[in-house]
Short mmCIF file of C-alpha atoms in Angstrom, two decimals:
data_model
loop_
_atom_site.label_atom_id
_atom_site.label_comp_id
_atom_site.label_asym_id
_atom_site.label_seq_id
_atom_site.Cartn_x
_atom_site.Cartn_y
_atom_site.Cartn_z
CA UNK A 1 131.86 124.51 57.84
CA UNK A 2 130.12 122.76 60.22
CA UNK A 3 129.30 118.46 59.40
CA UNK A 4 126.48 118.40 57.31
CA UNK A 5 125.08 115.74 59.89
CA UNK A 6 124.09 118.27 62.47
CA UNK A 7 124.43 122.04 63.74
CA UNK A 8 127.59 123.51 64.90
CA UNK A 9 128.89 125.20 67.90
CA UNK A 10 126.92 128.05 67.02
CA UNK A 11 123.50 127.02 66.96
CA UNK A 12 124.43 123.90 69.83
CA UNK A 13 125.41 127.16 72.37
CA UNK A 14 122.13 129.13 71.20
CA UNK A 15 120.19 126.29 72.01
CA UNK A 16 122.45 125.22 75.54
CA UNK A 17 121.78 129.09 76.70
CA UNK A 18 118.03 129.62 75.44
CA UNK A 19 116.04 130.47 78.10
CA UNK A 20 115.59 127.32 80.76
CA UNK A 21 111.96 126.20 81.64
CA UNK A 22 110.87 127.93 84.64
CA UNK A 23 109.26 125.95 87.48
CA UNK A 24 106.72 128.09 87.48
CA UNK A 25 105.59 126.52 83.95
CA UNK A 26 104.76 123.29 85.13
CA UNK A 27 103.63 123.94 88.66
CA UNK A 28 100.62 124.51 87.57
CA UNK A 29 99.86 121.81 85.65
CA UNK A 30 96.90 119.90 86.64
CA UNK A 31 96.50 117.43 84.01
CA UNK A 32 98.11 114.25 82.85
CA UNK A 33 97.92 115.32 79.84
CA UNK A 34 99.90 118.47 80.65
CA UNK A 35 102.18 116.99 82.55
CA UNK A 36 103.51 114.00 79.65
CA UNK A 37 103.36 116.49 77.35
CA UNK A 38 105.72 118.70 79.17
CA UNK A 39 107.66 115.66 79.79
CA UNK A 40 107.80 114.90 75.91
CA UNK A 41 108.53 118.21 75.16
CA UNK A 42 112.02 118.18 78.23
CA UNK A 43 112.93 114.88 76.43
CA UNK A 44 112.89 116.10 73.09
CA UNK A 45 115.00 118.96 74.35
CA UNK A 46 117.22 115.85 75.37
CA UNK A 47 117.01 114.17 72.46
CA UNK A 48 118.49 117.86 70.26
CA UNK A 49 121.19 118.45 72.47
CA UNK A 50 122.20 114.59 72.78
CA UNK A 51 122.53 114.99 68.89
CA UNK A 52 124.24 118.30 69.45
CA UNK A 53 126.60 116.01 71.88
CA UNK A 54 127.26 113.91 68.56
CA UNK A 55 127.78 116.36 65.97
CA UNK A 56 130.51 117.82 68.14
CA UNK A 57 132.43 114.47 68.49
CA UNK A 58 131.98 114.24 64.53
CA UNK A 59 133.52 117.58 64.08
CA UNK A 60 136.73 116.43 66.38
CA UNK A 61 137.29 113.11 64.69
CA UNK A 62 137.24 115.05 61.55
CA UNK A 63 140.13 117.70 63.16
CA UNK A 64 137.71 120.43 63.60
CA UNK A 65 137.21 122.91 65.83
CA UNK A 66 139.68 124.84 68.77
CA UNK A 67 140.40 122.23 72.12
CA UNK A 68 139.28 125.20 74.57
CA UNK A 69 135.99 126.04 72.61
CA UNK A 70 135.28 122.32 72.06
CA UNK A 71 135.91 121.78 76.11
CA UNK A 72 133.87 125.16 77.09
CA UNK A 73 131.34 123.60 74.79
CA UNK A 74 131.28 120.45 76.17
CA UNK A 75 130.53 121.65 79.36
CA UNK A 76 127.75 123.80 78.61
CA UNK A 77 126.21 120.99 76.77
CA UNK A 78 126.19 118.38 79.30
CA UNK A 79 125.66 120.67 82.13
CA UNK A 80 122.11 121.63 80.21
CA UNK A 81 121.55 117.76 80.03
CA UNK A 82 122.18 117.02 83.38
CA UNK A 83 119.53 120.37 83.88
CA UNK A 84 117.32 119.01 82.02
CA UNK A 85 117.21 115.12 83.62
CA UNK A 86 116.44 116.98 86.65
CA UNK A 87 113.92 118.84 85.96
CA UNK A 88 112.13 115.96 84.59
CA UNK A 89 112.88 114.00 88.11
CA UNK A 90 111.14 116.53 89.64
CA UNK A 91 108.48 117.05 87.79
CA UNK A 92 107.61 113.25 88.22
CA UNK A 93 108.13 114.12 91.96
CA UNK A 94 106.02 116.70 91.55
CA UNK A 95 103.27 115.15 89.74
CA UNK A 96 103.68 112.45 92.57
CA UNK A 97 103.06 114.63 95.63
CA UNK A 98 100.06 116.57 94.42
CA UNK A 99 98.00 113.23 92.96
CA UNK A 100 95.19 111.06 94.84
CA UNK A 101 97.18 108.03 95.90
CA UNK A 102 94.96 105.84 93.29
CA UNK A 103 95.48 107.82 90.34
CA UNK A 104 98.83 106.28 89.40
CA UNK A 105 99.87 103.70 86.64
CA UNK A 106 103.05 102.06 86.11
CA UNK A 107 104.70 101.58 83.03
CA UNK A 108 106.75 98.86 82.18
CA UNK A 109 108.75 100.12 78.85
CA UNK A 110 110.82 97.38 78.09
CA UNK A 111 111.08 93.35 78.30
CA UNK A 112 113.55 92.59 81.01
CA UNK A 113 114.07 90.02 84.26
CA UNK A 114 114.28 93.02 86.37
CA UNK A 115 111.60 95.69 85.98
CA UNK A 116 109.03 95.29 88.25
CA UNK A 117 106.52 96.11 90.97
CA UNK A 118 105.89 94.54 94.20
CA UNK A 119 102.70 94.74 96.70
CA UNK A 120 103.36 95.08 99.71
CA UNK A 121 100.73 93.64 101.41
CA UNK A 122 100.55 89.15 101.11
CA UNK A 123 96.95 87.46 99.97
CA UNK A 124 95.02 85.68 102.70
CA UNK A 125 93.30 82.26 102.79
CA UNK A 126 90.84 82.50 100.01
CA UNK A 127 87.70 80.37 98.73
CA UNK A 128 86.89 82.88 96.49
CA UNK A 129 88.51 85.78 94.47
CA UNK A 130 87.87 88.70 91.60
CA UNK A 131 91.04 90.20 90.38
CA UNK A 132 90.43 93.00 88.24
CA UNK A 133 92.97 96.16 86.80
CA UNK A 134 93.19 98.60 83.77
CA UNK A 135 96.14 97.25 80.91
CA UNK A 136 96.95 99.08 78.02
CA UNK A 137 99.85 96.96 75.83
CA UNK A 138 100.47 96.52 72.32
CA UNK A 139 103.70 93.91 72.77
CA UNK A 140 103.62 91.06 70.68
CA UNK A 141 103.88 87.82 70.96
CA UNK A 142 101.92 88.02 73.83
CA UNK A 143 102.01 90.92 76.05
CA UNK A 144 103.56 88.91 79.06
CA UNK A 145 102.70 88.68 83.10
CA UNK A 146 100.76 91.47 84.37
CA UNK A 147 101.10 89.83 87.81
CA UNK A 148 101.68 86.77 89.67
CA UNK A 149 101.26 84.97 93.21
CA UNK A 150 103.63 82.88 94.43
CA UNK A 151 104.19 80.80 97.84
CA UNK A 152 106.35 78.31 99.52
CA UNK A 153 105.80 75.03 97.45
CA UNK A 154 103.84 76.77 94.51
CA UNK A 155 105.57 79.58 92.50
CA UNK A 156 101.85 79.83 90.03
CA UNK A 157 99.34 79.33 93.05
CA UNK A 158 97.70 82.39 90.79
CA UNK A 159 98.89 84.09 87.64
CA UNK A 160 97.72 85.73 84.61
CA UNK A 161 99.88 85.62 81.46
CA UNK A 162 99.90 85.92 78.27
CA UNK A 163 102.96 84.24 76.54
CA UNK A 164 104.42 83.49 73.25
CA UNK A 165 101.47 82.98 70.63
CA UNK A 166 99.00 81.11 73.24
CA UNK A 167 96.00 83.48 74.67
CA UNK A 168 95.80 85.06 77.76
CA UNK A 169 95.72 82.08 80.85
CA UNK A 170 94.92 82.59 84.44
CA UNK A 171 96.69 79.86 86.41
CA UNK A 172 95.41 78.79 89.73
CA UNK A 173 98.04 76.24 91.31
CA UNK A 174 99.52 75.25 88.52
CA UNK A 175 95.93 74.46 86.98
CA UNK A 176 95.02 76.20 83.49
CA UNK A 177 92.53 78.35 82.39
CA UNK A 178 92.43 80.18 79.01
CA UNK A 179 90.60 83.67 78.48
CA UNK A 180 89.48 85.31 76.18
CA UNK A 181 91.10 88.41 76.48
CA UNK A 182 91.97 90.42 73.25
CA UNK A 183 94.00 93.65 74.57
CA UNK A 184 97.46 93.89 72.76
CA UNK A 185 96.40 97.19 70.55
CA UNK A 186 97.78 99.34 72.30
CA UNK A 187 94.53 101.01 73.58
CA UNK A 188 93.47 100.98 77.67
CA UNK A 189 91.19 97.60 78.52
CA UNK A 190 89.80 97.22 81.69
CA UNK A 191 89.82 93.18 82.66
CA UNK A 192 88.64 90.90 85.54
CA UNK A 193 88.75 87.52 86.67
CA UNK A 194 86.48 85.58 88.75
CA UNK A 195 86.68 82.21 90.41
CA UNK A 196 85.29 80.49 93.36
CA UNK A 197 86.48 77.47 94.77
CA UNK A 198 83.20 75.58 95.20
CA UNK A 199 83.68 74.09 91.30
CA UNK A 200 86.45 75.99 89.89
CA UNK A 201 84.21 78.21 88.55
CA UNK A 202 85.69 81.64 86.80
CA UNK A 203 84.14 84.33 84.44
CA UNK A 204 86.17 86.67 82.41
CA UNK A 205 85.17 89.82 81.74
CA UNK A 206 86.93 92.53 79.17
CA UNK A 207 85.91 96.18 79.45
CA UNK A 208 82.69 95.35 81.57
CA UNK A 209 81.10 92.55 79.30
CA UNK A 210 81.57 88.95 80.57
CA UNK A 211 83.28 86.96 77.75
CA UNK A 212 83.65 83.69 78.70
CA UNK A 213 83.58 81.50 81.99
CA UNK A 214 84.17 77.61 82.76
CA UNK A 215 84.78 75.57 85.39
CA UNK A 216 87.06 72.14 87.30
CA UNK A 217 89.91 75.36 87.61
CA UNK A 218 92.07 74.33 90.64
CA UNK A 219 88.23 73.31 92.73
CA UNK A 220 88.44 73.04 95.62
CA UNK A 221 91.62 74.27 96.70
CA UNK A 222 91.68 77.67 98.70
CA UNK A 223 94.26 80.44 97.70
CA UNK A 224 96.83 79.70 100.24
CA UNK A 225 98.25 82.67 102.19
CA UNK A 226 101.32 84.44 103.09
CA UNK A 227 102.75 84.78 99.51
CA UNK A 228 104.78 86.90 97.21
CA UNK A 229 102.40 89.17 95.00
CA UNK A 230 104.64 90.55 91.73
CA UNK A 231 103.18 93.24 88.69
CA UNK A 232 104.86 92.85 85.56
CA UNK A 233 106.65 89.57 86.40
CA UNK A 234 106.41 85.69 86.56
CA UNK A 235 107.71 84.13 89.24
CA UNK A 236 109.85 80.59 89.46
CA UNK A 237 110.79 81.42 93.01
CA UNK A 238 108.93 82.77 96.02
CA UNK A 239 109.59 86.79 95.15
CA UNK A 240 112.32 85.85 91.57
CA UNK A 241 113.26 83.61 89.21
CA UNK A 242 111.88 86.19 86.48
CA UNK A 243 112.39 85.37 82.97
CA UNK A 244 112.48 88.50 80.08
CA UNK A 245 109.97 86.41 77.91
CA UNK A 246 107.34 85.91 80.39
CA UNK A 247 107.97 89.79 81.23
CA UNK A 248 104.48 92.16 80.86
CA UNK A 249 105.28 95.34 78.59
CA UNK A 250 102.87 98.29 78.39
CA UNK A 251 101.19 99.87 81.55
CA UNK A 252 98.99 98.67 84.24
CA UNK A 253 96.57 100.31 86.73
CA UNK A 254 94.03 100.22 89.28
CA UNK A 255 95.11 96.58 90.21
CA UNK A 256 92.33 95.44 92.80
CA UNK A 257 91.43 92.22 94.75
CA UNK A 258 88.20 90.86 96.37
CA UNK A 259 88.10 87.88 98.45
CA UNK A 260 84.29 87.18 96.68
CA UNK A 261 82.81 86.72 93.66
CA UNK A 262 82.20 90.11 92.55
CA UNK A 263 78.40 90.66 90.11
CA UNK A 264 78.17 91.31 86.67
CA UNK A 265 77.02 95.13 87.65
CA UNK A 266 80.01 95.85 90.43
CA UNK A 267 82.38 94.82 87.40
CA UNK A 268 80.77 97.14 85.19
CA UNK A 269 80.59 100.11 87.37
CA UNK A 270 84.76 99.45 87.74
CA UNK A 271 85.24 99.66 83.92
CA UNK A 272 82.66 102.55 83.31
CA UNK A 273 84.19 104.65 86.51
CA UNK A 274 80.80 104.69 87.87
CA UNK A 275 80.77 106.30 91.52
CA UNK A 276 78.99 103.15 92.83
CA UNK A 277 82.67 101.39 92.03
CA UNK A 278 84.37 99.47 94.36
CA UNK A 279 88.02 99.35 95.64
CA UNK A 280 89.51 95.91 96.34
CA UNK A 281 88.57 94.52 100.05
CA UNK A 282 91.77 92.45 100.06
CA UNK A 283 94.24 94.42 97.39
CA UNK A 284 93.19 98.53 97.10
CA UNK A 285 95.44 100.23 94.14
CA UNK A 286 97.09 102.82 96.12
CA UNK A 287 100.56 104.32 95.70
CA UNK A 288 101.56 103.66 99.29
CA UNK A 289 100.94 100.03 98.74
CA UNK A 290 103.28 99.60 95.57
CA UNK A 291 107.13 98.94 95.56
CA UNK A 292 108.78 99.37 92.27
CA UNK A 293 112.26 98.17 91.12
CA UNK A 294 114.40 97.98 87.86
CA UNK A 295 113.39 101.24 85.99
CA UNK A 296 109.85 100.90 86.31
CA UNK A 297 107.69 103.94 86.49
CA UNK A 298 105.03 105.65 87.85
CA UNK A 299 103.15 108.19 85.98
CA UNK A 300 99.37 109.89 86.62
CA UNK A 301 96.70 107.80 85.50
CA UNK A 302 92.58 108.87 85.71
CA UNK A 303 90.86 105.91 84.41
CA UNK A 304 87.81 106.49 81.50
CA UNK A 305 89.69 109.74 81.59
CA UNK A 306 92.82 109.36 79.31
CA UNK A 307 91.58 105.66 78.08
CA UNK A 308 92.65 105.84 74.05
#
């Protein structure tokens, strides 16, 4: 009789030769929602045969079984793995070709020193900034560095973080700010930051409603250019030096940058998806832009769309 922890051979080769999913299934998928749910649905097929995978090795160590079936069924089994890993590559290949180079969000799954994104494109000279971008986390203590802005001299010349048990804190050369962000519960927040040199003065807003402001952050000292710009990582080094506790976990999108002060309106049209909303003049979210290393993924994103 088979282990009581799992199926045997029988019902692990009716699964490994049940009818495959046909391209032709998820080719047509138009929505996000489609599309992770097919993904869930290949990874639980992972998941059974994976357990299949162990069930057989329990049935060896116990002495069970004939060498050439075990070894024919071995081979079925992984090949319908290594099937099924590739299908899912190409369906996020897939996903990837036929999407609007915004509508993308990476997902950082896991608190390492490696996963990460990287913009392309440096910061210029700036007397003035908004940074704003979708986050969706629900990591705790604190749910880490959605990005930072390092350059020669000055690995925090800007960075927003959230570490340990202390609140959310935009740093602007090494200067201190804290926000009052509230986002680690696991639901999709839109948040912005401005600041202008004249003063230091910044406003914070969370999901299109200012919620705090001050001032004396970093005045007077321009955003100096030419820098390393990092998602989901804090920098001690020009472009490194991450550290797994500062790391952000959860998902970010529609990262933008303005070299102004945006209004209270043009920040609410961003987190309400209004059609009056503005991409970044100095950082635009756009797939093309974004470099991504260490197992971090890309995955459809519509903002107001799929938000909770």
């Amino acid at each position: 009789a088979p282990p009581a922890s799992g199926p045997g051979p029988r019902s692990a080769r009716n699964d490994v030769l049940s009818p495959p999913l046909r391209p032709q299934q998820y080719s047509r998928l138009n929505s996000s929602s489609q599309t992770n749910s097919l993904k869930d649905l290949l990874q639980s097929k992972i998941d059974d045969l994976e357990r299949q995978v162990l069930s057989r090795v329990n049935s060896l160590e116990e002495g069970k079984g004939g060498p050439k079936n075990d070894t024919e069924e071995r081979i079925k089994i992984e090949s319908a793995l290594t099937s099924l890993h590739q299908r899912i590559s190409e369906l996020e290949k897939g996903q990837k070709d036929s999407r609007p180079g915004d509508k993308f969000q990476l997902t950082f799954p896991l608190r390492t020193n490696y996963m990460y994104a990287k913009v392309k494109k440096s910061l210029p000279e700036m007397y003035a900034f908004t940074v704003c971008m979708w986050l969706k986390s629900s990591a705790a203590p604190g749910v880490g560095t959605p990005f930072s802005y390092a350059v020669p001299g000055q690995a925090n010349e800007l960075v927003l973080i959230e570490w340990g048990n202390n609140p959310m804190e935009i740093l602007i050369n090494d200067k201190v700010a804290k926000l009052p962000f509230v986002i680690n519960d696991g639901k999709w927040h839109h948040i912005c930051v401005t600041w202008t040199t004249r003063d230091g003065v910044w406003e914070a807003y969370q999901d299109g409603t200012q919620g705090g402001s001050g001032e004396n952050l970093a005045p007077y000292h321009p955003i100096k250019p030419q820098g390393v710009l990092v998602l989901g990582q804090e920098q001690d080094t020009l472009g490194g030096g991450f550290d797994a506790t500062q790391a952000f976990v959860g998902e970010l999108a529609h990262f933008n940058i303005w070299d102004r002060k945006l209004t209270p309106g043009e920040v609410y049209n961003l987190a309400t998806c209004s059609a009056k909303a503005l991409s970044g003049n100095v950082i635009t979210w756009a797939e093309s832009h974004i470099e991504i290393f260490g197992g971090a993924t890309k995955w459809t994103f519509e903002a107001c769309r799929q938000i909770n």
